[in-house]
Coordinates of N, CA and C in Angstrom, one line a residue:
X1 N -10.0 59.7 116.5 CA -11.0 59.1 115.6 C -12.3 60.0 115.7
X2 N -12.6 60.5 116.8 CA -13.8 61.3 116.9 C -13.7 62.6 116.1
X3 N -12.5 63.2 116.1 CA -12.2 64.4 115.3 C -12.3 64.1 113.8
X4 N -11.8 62.9 113.4 CA -11.9 62.5 112.0 C -13.3 62.3 111.6
X5 N -14.1 61.7 112.4 CA -15.5 61.5 112.1 C -16.2 62.8 111.9
X6 N -16.0 63.8 112.8 CA -16.7 65.1 112.7 C -16.2 65.8 111.4
X7 N -14.9 65.7 111.2 CA -14.4 66.4 110.0 C -15.0 65.8 108.7
X8 N -15.1 64.5 108.6 CA -15.7 63.9 107.4 C -17.2 64.2 107.3
X9 N -17.9 64.3 108.4 CA -19.3 64.6 108.4 C -19.4 66.1 107.8
X10 N -18.6 67.0 108.3 CA -18.7 68.3 107.8 C -18.3 68.4 106.3
X11 N -17.3 67.7 105.9 CA -16.9 67.6 104.5 C -18.1 67.2 103.6
X12 N -18.8 66.1 104.0 CA -19.9 65.6 103.3 C -21.1 66.6 103.2
X13 N -21.3 67.3 104.3 CA -22.4 68.3 104.4 C -22.1 69.4 103.5
X14 N -20.8 69.8 103.4 CA -20.3 70.9 102.5 C -20.8 70.6 101.1
X15 N -20.6 69.4 100.6 CA -20.9 69.1 99.3 C -22.4 68.9 99.1
X16 N -23.1 68.5 100.2 CA -24.6 68.3 100.1 C -25.2 69.7 99.9
X17 N -24.7 70.7 100.5 CA -25.2 72.1 100.3 C -25.0 72.5 98.9
X18 N -23.8 72.3 98.4 CA -23.5 72.6 97.0 C -24.5 71.9 96.0
X19 N -24.7 70.6 96.2 CA -25.6 69.9 95.3 C -27.0 70.4 95.4
X20 N -27.5 70.6 96.6 CA -28.8 71.1 96.8 C -29.1 72.4 96.1
X21 N -28.1 73.3 96.3 CA -28.3 74.6 95.7 C -28.3 74.6 94.2
X22 N -27.4 73.7 93.6 CA -27.4 73.6 92.1 C -28.6 73.0 91.6
X23 N -29.2 72.0 92.3 CA -30.4 71.3 91.8 C -31.6 72.1 91.9
X24 N -31.8 72.8 93.0 CA -33.1 73.5 93.2 C -33.0 75.0 92.9
X25 N -31.9 75.5 92.5 CA -31.8 76.9 92.3 C -31.2 77.2 90.9
X26 N -31.5 76.3 89.9 CA -31.1 76.5 88.6 C -29.6 76.8 88.4
X27 N -28.8 75.9 89.1 CA -27.4 76.0 89.0 C -26.8 77.3 89.6
X28 N -27.5 77.8 90.5 CA -27.0 79.0 91.2 C -25.6 78.8 91.8
X29 N -24.7 79.7 91.7 CA -23.4 79.6 92.2 C -23.4 80.0 93.7
X30 N -23.0 79.2 94.6 CA -23.0 79.5 96.0 C -21.6 80.1 96.3
X31 N -21.6 81.3 96.9 CA -20.3 81.9 97.2 C -19.5 81.0 98.1
X32 N -18.2 80.8 97.9 CA -17.3 80.0 98.7 C -17.3 80.4 100.1
X33 N -17.4 81.7 100.3 CA -17.4 82.3 101.7 C -18.6 81.8 102.5
X34 N -19.7 81.7 101.8 CA -21.0 81.2 102.4 C -20.8 79.8 102.8
X35 N -20.3 79.0 101.8 CA -20.1 77.6 102.1 C -19.1 77.3 103.3
X36 N -18.1 78.2 103.3 CA -17.1 78.0 104.4 C -17.8 78.3 105.8
X37 N -18.7 79.3 105.8 CA -19.4 79.7 107.0 C -20.3 78.5 107.4
X38 N -21.0 77.9 106.4 CA -21.9 76.8 106.8 C -21.0 75.7 107.4
X39 N -19.9 75.4 106.8 CA -19.0 74.3 107.2 C -18.5 74.5 108.6
X40 N -18.0 75.7 108.9 CA -17.5 76.1 110.2 C -18.6 75.9 111.2
X41 N -19.7 76.5 111.0 CA -20.8 76.4 111.9 C -21.2 74.9 112.2
X42 N -21.3 74.1 111.2 CA -21.6 72.7 111.4 C -20.5 72.0 112.2
X43 N -19.3 72.3 111.8 CA -18.2 71.6 112.5 C -18.2 71.9 114.0
X44 N -18.4 73.2 114.3 CA -18.5 73.6 115.7 C -19.7 72.9 116.5
X45 N -20.8 72.8 115.8 CA -22.0 72.2 116.3 C -21.7 70.7 116.6
X46 N -21.1 70.0 115.7 CA -20.8 68.6 115.8 C -19.8 68.4 117.0
X47 N -18.8 69.3 117.0 CA -17.7 69.2 118.0 C -18.3 69.4 119.4
X48 N -19.2 70.3 119.5 CA -19.8 70.6 120.8 C -20.8 69.6 121.3
X49 N -21.6 69.0 120.4 CA -22.7 68.2 120.8 C -22.5 66.7 120.5
X50 N -21.7 66.4 119.5 CA -21.6 65.0 119.1 C -20.3 64.4 119.7
X51 N -19.2 65.1 119.8 CA -18.0 64.6 120.2 C -18.0 64.0 121.6
X52 N -18.7 64.7 122.6 CA -18.7 64.1 123.9 C -19.4 62.7 123.9
X53 N -20.4 62.6 123.1 CA -21.2 61.3 123.1 C -20.4 60.2 122.4
X54 N -19.4 60.5 121.7 CA -18.6 59.4 121.0 C -17.5 58.8 121.9
X55 N -17.2 59.5 123.0 CA -16.2 59.0 123.9 C -16.8 58.5 125.2
X56 N -16.5 57.3 125.6 CA -17.1 56.7 126.8 C -16.3 57.3 128.0
X57 N -17.0 57.4 129.1 CA -16.4 57.8 130.4 C -15.7 56.6 131.0
X58 N -14.8 56.9 132.0 CA -14.1 55.8 132.7 C -15.1 54.8 133.3
X59 N -16.2 55.4 133.9 CA -17.2 54.6 134.5 C -18.0 53.7 133.5
X60 N -18.2 54.3 132.3 CA -18.9 53.5 131.3 C -18.1 52.4 130.8
X61 N -16.8 52.7 130.6 CA -15.9 51.6 130.1 C -15.8 50.5 131.2
X62 N -15.7 50.9 132.4 CA -15.7 49.9 133.5 C -16.9 49.0 133.5
X63 N -18.1 49.6 133.4 CA -19.4 48.9 133.5 C -19.5 47.9 132.3
X64 N -19.1 48.4 131.1 CA -19.2 47.5 129.9 C -18.3 46.3 130.1
X65 N -17.0 46.6 130.5 CA -16.1 45.5 130.6 C -16.5 44.5 131.7
X66 N -16.9 45.0 132.8 CA -17.3 44.1 133.9 C -18.5 43.3 133.5
X67 N -19.4 43.9 132.7 CA -20.6 43.1 132.2 C -20.1 42.0 131.3
X68 N -19.1 42.3 130.5 CA -18.6 41.2 129.5 C -18.0 40.1 130.3
X69 N -17.4 40.4 131.4 CA -16.7 39.3 132.2 C -17.7 38.4 132.9
X70 N -18.9 38.7 132.8 CA -19.9 37.7 133.4 C -19.8 36.4 132.6
X71 N -19.2 36.4 131.4 CA -19.0 35.2 130.6 C -17.6 34.7 130.8
X72 N -16.8 35.3 131.7 CA -15.4 34.9 131.9 C -15.2 35.0 133.4
X73 N -15.8 34.1 134.2 CA -15.9 34.3 135.6 C -14.6 33.8 136.4
X74 N -14.4 34.4 137.5 CA -13.5 33.9 138.5 C -14.2 33.1 139.6
X75 N -13.7 32.0 140.0 CA -14.3 31.3 141.1 C -13.8 29.9 141.2
X76 N -14.4 29.1 142.0 CA -13.9 27.7 142.3 C -14.8 26.7 141.7
X77 N -16.0 27.1 141.1 CA -16.9 26.1 140.6 C -16.4 25.7 139.2
X78 N -17.0 24.6 138.7 CA -16.5 24.0 137.5 C -16.7 25.0 136.3
X79 N -17.8 25.7 136.3 CA -18.0 26.7 135.2 C -17.0 27.8 135.1
X80 N -16.6 28.3 136.2 CA -15.6 29.4 136.2 C -14.2 28.8 135.8
X81 N -13.9 27.6 136.3 CA -12.6 27.0 135.9 C -12.6 26.8 134.4
X82 N -13.7 26.3 133.9 CA -13.8 26.1 132.4 C -13.6 27.4 131.6
X83 N -14.2 28.5 132.2 CA -14.0 29.8 131.5 C -12.5 30.1 131.3
X84 N -11.7 29.9 132.4 CA -10.3 30.1 132.3 C -9.6 29.2 131.3
X85 N -9.9 27.9 131.4 CA -9.3 27.0 130.4 C -9.7 27.4 129.0
X86 N -10.9 27.9 128.8 CA -11.4 28.2 127.4 C -10.5 29.4 126.9
X87 N -10.1 30.3 127.8 CA -9.2 31.4 127.3 C -8.0 30.8 126.7
X88 N -7.3 30.0 127.4 CA -6.0 29.4 126.9 C -6.2 28.4 125.8
X89 N -7.3 27.8 125.7 CA -7.6 26.9 124.6 C -7.7 27.8 123.3
X90 N -8.4 28.9 123.5 CA -8.5 29.8 122.3 C -7.2 30.4 121.9
X91 N -6.4 30.8 122.9 CA -5.1 31.4 122.6 C -4.2 30.4 121.9
X92 N -4.1 29.2 122.5 CA -3.2 28.2 122.0 C -3.6 27.7 120.6
X93 N -4.9 27.7 120.4 CA -5.4 27.3 119.1 C -5.3 28.3 118.0
X94 N -5.4 29.6 118.3 CA -5.4 30.7 117.3 C -4.1 31.5 117.3
X95 N -3.4 31.4 118.4 CA -2.1 32.2 118.4 C -1.0 31.2 119.0
X96 N -0.7 30.2 118.3 CA 0.3 29.2 118.8 C 1.7 29.8 119.0
X97 N 2.0 30.9 118.3 CA 3.3 31.5 118.6 C 3.5 32.0 120.0
X98 N 2.4 32.2 120.7 CA 2.5 32.7 122.1 C 2.8 31.6 123.1
X99 N 2.8 30.3 122.6 CA 3.1 29.2 123.5 C 4.5 29.2 124.0
X100 N 5.4 30.0 123.4 CA 6.8 30.0 123.8 C 7.0 30.6 125.2
X101 N 5.9 31.4 125.6 CA 6.0 32.0 126.9 C 5.5 31.1 128.0
X102 N 5.2 29.9 127.7 CA 4.7 28.9 128.7 C 5.6 27.7 128.7
X103 N 6.7 27.8 129.5 CA 7.7 26.8 129.5 C 7.0 25.4 129.8
X104 N 7.4 24.4 129.0 CA 6.8 23.1 129.2 C 5.5 22.9 128.5
X105 N 4.9 23.9 127.9 CA 3.7 23.8 127.2 C 3.8 24.4 125.8
X106 N 5.0 24.4 125.3 CA 5.3 25.0 124.0 C 4.6 24.3 122.8
X107 N 4.3 23.0 123.1 CA 3.7 22.2 122.0 C 2.2 21.8 122.4
X108 N 1.7 22.5 123.4 CA 0.3 22.1 123.8 C -0.7 22.5 122.8
X109 N -1.7 21.6 122.6 CA -2.9 21.8 121.8 C -4.0 22.3 122.7
X110 N -5.1 22.8 122.2 CA -6.2 23.1 123.0 C -6.7 21.9 123.8
X111 N -6.6 20.7 123.3 CA -7.0 19.5 124.1 C -6.1 19.3 125.3
X112 N -4.8 19.6 125.1 CA -3.9 19.5 126.2 C -4.2 20.5 127.3
X113 N -4.6 21.7 126.9 CA -5.0 22.7 127.8 C -6.2 22.2 128.7
X114 N -7.1 21.6 128.0 CA -8.3 21.2 128.6 C -8.0 20.1 129.7
X115 N -7.0 19.3 129.5 CA -6.7 18.2 130.5 C -5.7 18.7 131.5
X116 N -5.3 19.9 131.4 CA -4.1 20.4 132.3 C -4.6 21.0 133.6
X117 N -4.1 20.5 134.7 CA -4.3 21.2 136.0 C -3.6 22.5 136.0
X118 N -2.5 22.6 135.4 CA -1.7 23.9 135.3 C -2.6 25.0 134.8
X119 N -3.3 24.7 133.7 CA -4.1 25.8 133.0 C -5.4 26.0 133.7
X120 N -5.8 25.0 134.5 CA -7.0 25.3 135.3 C -6.7 26.4 136.3
X121 N -5.5 26.4 136.8 CA -5.1 27.5 137.7 C -4.7 28.7 136.9
X122 N -3.9 28.6 135.9 CA -3.5 29.7 135.1 C -4.7 30.5 134.5
X123 N -5.7 29.7 134.1 CA -6.9 30.4 133.5 C -7.5 31.3 134.5
X124 N -7.6 30.9 135.8 CA -8.2 31.7 136.8 C -7.3 33.0 137.1
X125 N -6.0 32.8 137.0 CA -5.1 33.9 137.2 C -5.3 35.0 136.1
X126 N -5.4 34.6 134.9 CA -5.5 35.5 133.8 C -6.9 36.2 133.8
X127 N -7.9 35.5 134.2 CA -9.2 36.1 134.3 C -9.3 37.0 135.5
X128 N -8.6 36.7 136.6 CA -8.6 37.5 137.7 C -7.9 38.9 137.4
X129 N -6.9 38.8 136.6 CA -6.2 40.0 136.1 C -7.1 40.9 135.3
X130 N -7.9 40.2 134.4 CA -8.9 41.0 133.6 C -9.9 41.7 134.5
X131 N -10.4 41.0 135.5 CA -11.4 41.5 136.4 C -10.8 42.7 137.1
X132 N -9.6 42.6 137.6 CA -8.9 43.7 138.3 C -8.8 44.9 137.4
X133 N -8.3 44.7 136.2 CA -8.2 45.8 135.2 C -9.5 46.5 135.0
X134 N -10.5 45.7 134.7 CA -11.8 46.3 134.5 C -12.4 47.1 135.7
X135 N -12.2 46.4 136.9 CA -12.8 47.0 138.1 C -12.1 48.2 138.6
X136 N -10.8 48.4 138.2 CA -10.1 49.6 138.7 C -9.9 50.6 137.6
X137 N -10.6 50.4 136.4 CA -10.4 51.4 135.3 C -10.8 52.8 135.7
X138 N -11.8 53.0 136.5 CA -12.2 54.3 136.9 C -11.4 54.8 138.1
X139 N -10.3 54.1 138.5 CA -9.4 54.6 139.5 C -8.0 54.5 138.9
X140 N -7.7 55.6 138.1 CA -6.4 55.5 137.3 C -5.2 55.2 138.1
X141 N -5.0 55.7 139.3 CA -3.8 55.4 140.1 C -3.7 53.9 140.4
X142 N -4.8 53.3 140.8 CA -4.7 51.9 141.1 C -4.5 51.1 139.8
X143 N -5.2 51.5 138.8 CA -5.1 50.8 137.5 C -3.7 50.8 137.0
X144 N -3.0 52.0 137.1 CA -1.7 52.1 136.6 C -0.7 51.3 137.5
X145 N -1.0 51.4 138.8 CA -0.1 50.6 139.7 C -0.2 49.1 139.4
X146 N -1.3 48.6 139.1 CA -1.5 47.2 138.8 C -0.8 46.9 137.5
X147 N -0.8 47.8 136.5 CA -0.1 47.6 135.2 C 1.4 47.5 135.5
X148 N 1.9 48.4 136.3 CA 3.4 48.3 136.6 C 3.7 47.0 137.4
X149 N 2.9 46.6 138.3 CA 3.1 45.4 139.0 C 3.1 44.2 138.1
X150 N 2.2 44.2 137.1 CA 2.1 43.1 136.1 C 3.4 43.0 135.3
X151 N 3.9 44.2 135.0 CA 5.2 44.2 134.2 C 6.3 43.6 135.1
X152 N 6.3 44.0 136.4 CA 7.4 43.5 137.3 C 7.3 41.9 137.4
X153 N 6.1 41.4 137.4 CA 6.0 39.9 137.6 C 6.3 39.2 136.3
X154 N 6.3 39.9 135.2 CA 6.5 39.2 133.9 C 7.9 39.5 133.3
X155 N 8.7 40.3 134.0 CA 10.1 40.6 133.4 C 10.9 39.4 133.0
X156 N 10.8 38.3 133.8 CA 11.6 37.2 133.5 C 11.3 36.5 132.2
X157 N 10.1 36.8 131.6 CA 9.7 36.1 130.4 C 10.1 36.9 129.2
X158 N 10.7 38.1 129.3 CA 11.2 38.9 128.3 C 10.2 39.0 127.1
X159 N 9.0 39.4 127.4 CA 8.0 39.5 126.4 C 8.2 40.6 125.4
X160 N 7.7 40.4 124.2 CA 7.8 41.5 123.2 C 6.9 42.6 123.7
X161 N 7.4 43.8 123.7 CA 6.6 45.0 124.2 C 5.2 45.1 123.6
X162 N 5.1 44.7 122.3 CA 3.8 44.9 121.6 C 2.7 44.0 122.2
X163 N 3.1 42.9 122.9 CA 2.1 42.0 123.5 C 1.3 42.6 124.6
X164 N 1.8 43.7 125.2 CA 1.0 44.3 126.3 C -0.3 44.8 125.8
X165 N -0.4 45.2 124.5 CA -1.6 45.7 123.9 C -2.3 44.6 123.1
X166 N -1.5 43.7 122.5 CA -2.0 42.7 121.6 C -2.8 41.7 122.4
X167 N -2.5 41.6 123.7 CA -3.3 40.7 124.6 C -4.8 40.9 124.5
X168 N -5.2 42.2 124.4 CA -6.6 42.6 124.4 C -7.3 42.2 123.1
X169 N -6.6 42.0 122.1 CA -7.2 41.4 120.8 C -7.6 40.0 121.1
X170 N -6.7 39.2 121.7 CA -7.0 37.9 122.1 C -8.2 37.8 123.0
X171 N -8.2 38.7 124.0 CA -9.3 38.7 125.0 C -10.6 39.0 124.3
X172 N -10.7 40.0 123.5 CA -12.0 40.4 122.9 C -12.5 39.3 121.9
X173 N -11.5 38.6 121.3 CA -11.9 37.5 120.4 C -12.5 36.3 121.2
X174 N -11.8 36.1 122.4 CA -12.3 35.0 123.3 C -13.7 35.4 123.8
X175 N -13.9 36.6 124.2 CA -15.2 37.0 124.7 C -16.3 36.9 123.6
X176 N -15.9 37.1 122.4 CA -16.8 36.9 121.3 C -17.3 35.5 121.2
X177 N -16.4 34.5 121.3 CA -16.9 33.1 121.2 C -17.7 32.8 122.5
X178 N -17.6 33.6 123.5 CA -18.4 33.4 124.7 C -19.8 34.1 124.6
X179 N -20.0 34.7 123.4 CA -21.2 35.4 123.2 C -21.3 36.9 123.5
X180 N -20.1 37.5 123.7 CA -20.0 38.9 124.0 C -19.1 39.6 123.0
X181 N -19.6 39.8 121.8 CA -18.8 40.3 120.8 C -19.3 41.6 120.2
X182 N -20.1 42.3 120.9 CA -20.7 43.6 120.4 C -19.7 44.7 120.3
X183 N -20.0 45.7 119.5 CA -19.0 46.8 119.2 C -18.7 47.6 120.5
X184 N -19.6 47.8 121.4 CA -19.4 48.5 122.6 C -18.4 47.8 123.5
X185 N -18.5 46.5 123.6 CA -17.5 45.7 124.4 C -16.1 45.8 123.8
X186 N -16.0 45.7 122.5 CA -14.7 45.7 121.8 C -14.1 47.1 122.0
X187 N -14.9 48.1 121.9 CA -14.4 49.5 122.1 C -13.9 49.7 123.5
X188 N -14.7 49.3 124.5 CA -14.4 49.4 125.9 C -13.0 48.8 126.2
X189 N -12.9 47.5 125.7 CA -11.6 46.8 126.0 C -10.5 47.4 125.3
X190 N -10.7 48.0 124.1 CA -9.6 48.7 123.4 C -9.1 49.9 124.2
X191 N -10.1 50.6 124.9 CA -9.7 51.7 125.7 C -8.8 51.2 126.9
X192 N -9.3 50.1 127.5 CA -8.5 49.5 128.6 C -7.2 49.1 128.2
X193 N -7.1 48.4 127.0 CA -5.8 47.9 126.5 C -4.9 49.1 126.2
X194 N -5.4 50.1 125.6 CA -4.6 51.3 125.3 C -3.9 51.9 126.6
X195 N -4.8 52.1 127.6 CA -4.2 52.7 128.8 C -3.3 51.8 129.5
X196 N -3.6 50.5 129.5 CA -2.8 49.5 130.2 C -1.4 49.4 129.5
X197 N -1.4 49.2 128.2 CA -0.2 49.1 127.5 C 0.7 50.3 127.5
X198 N 0.0 51.5 127.5 CA 0.8 52.8 127.6 C 1.6 52.8 129.0
X199 N 0.9 52.4 130.0 CA 1.5 52.4 131.3 C 2.6 51.4 131.4
X200 N 2.4 50.2 130.8 CA 3.4 49.1 130.8 C 4.6 49.5 130.1
X201 N 4.5 50.2 128.9 CA 5.6 50.6 128.1 C 6.4 51.7 128.8
X202 N 5.7 52.6 129.5 CA 6.3 53.7 130.2 C 7.2 53.1 131.4
X203 N 6.6 52.1 132.0 CA 7.3 51.4 133.1 C 8.5 50.7 132.6
X204 N 8.4 50.0 131.5 CA 9.5 49.3 130.9 C 10.7 50.3 130.6
X205 N 10.3 51.4 130.1 CA 11.3 52.5 129.7 C 12.0 52.9 131.0
X206 N 11.2 53.2 132.1 CA 11.8 53.6 133.3 C 12.8 52.5 133.9
X207 N 12.5 51.3 133.6 CA 13.3 50.2 134.1 C 14.5 50.0 133.2
X208 N 14.6 50.7 132.1 CA 15.7 50.5 131.2 C 15.6 49.2 130.3
X209 N 14.4 48.8 130.1 CA 14.1 47.5 129.4 C 13.5 47.9 128.0
X210 N 13.6 47.0 127.1 CA 13.0 47.2 125.7 C 11.5 47.6 125.8
X211 N 11.2 48.7 125.1 CA 9.8 49.2 125.2 C 9.3 49.7 123.9

């Protein structure tokens, strides 16, 4: 995406040069070689100076994700427990097709989740997993090991492989209703989701399972 952005910027500048020359120089014809040189120089400039700023470092991704999870806490107090319930209330309300992975709760409504002791505990489990992913993102070996362990624990549910990445769409939407829906947060969690799902699918492949 960064490369595409730079290429489009260069393309637009190319035509800006043509337009400017025609407007202020009595329709002077600009040699194509000159335009090409302008474009190449600008492209190299953008690639060297803009591209690094468009990609967040592992540490930056971690910091943004951990900050967002201040609205999705783990703990034993009532507020933290409610944060976990709220995740599943959102999931069951907006993605009811995912309820099939929760035996005995296939017909649960968000109100059922709210009253459920099971989801009081399950909510904390899922938020704990999110905290671990965010907190280990700048430690790739640990992050990937946790991804593989997560797959091992979920093999019995025979989940669709696409869900390993789709989960993060649900998560960012949930965080948005908690008041953390800015672009930086969405981008950071997309990065986490991409790396997490890539490792999960690779592990599934190694296990000889659908991937």
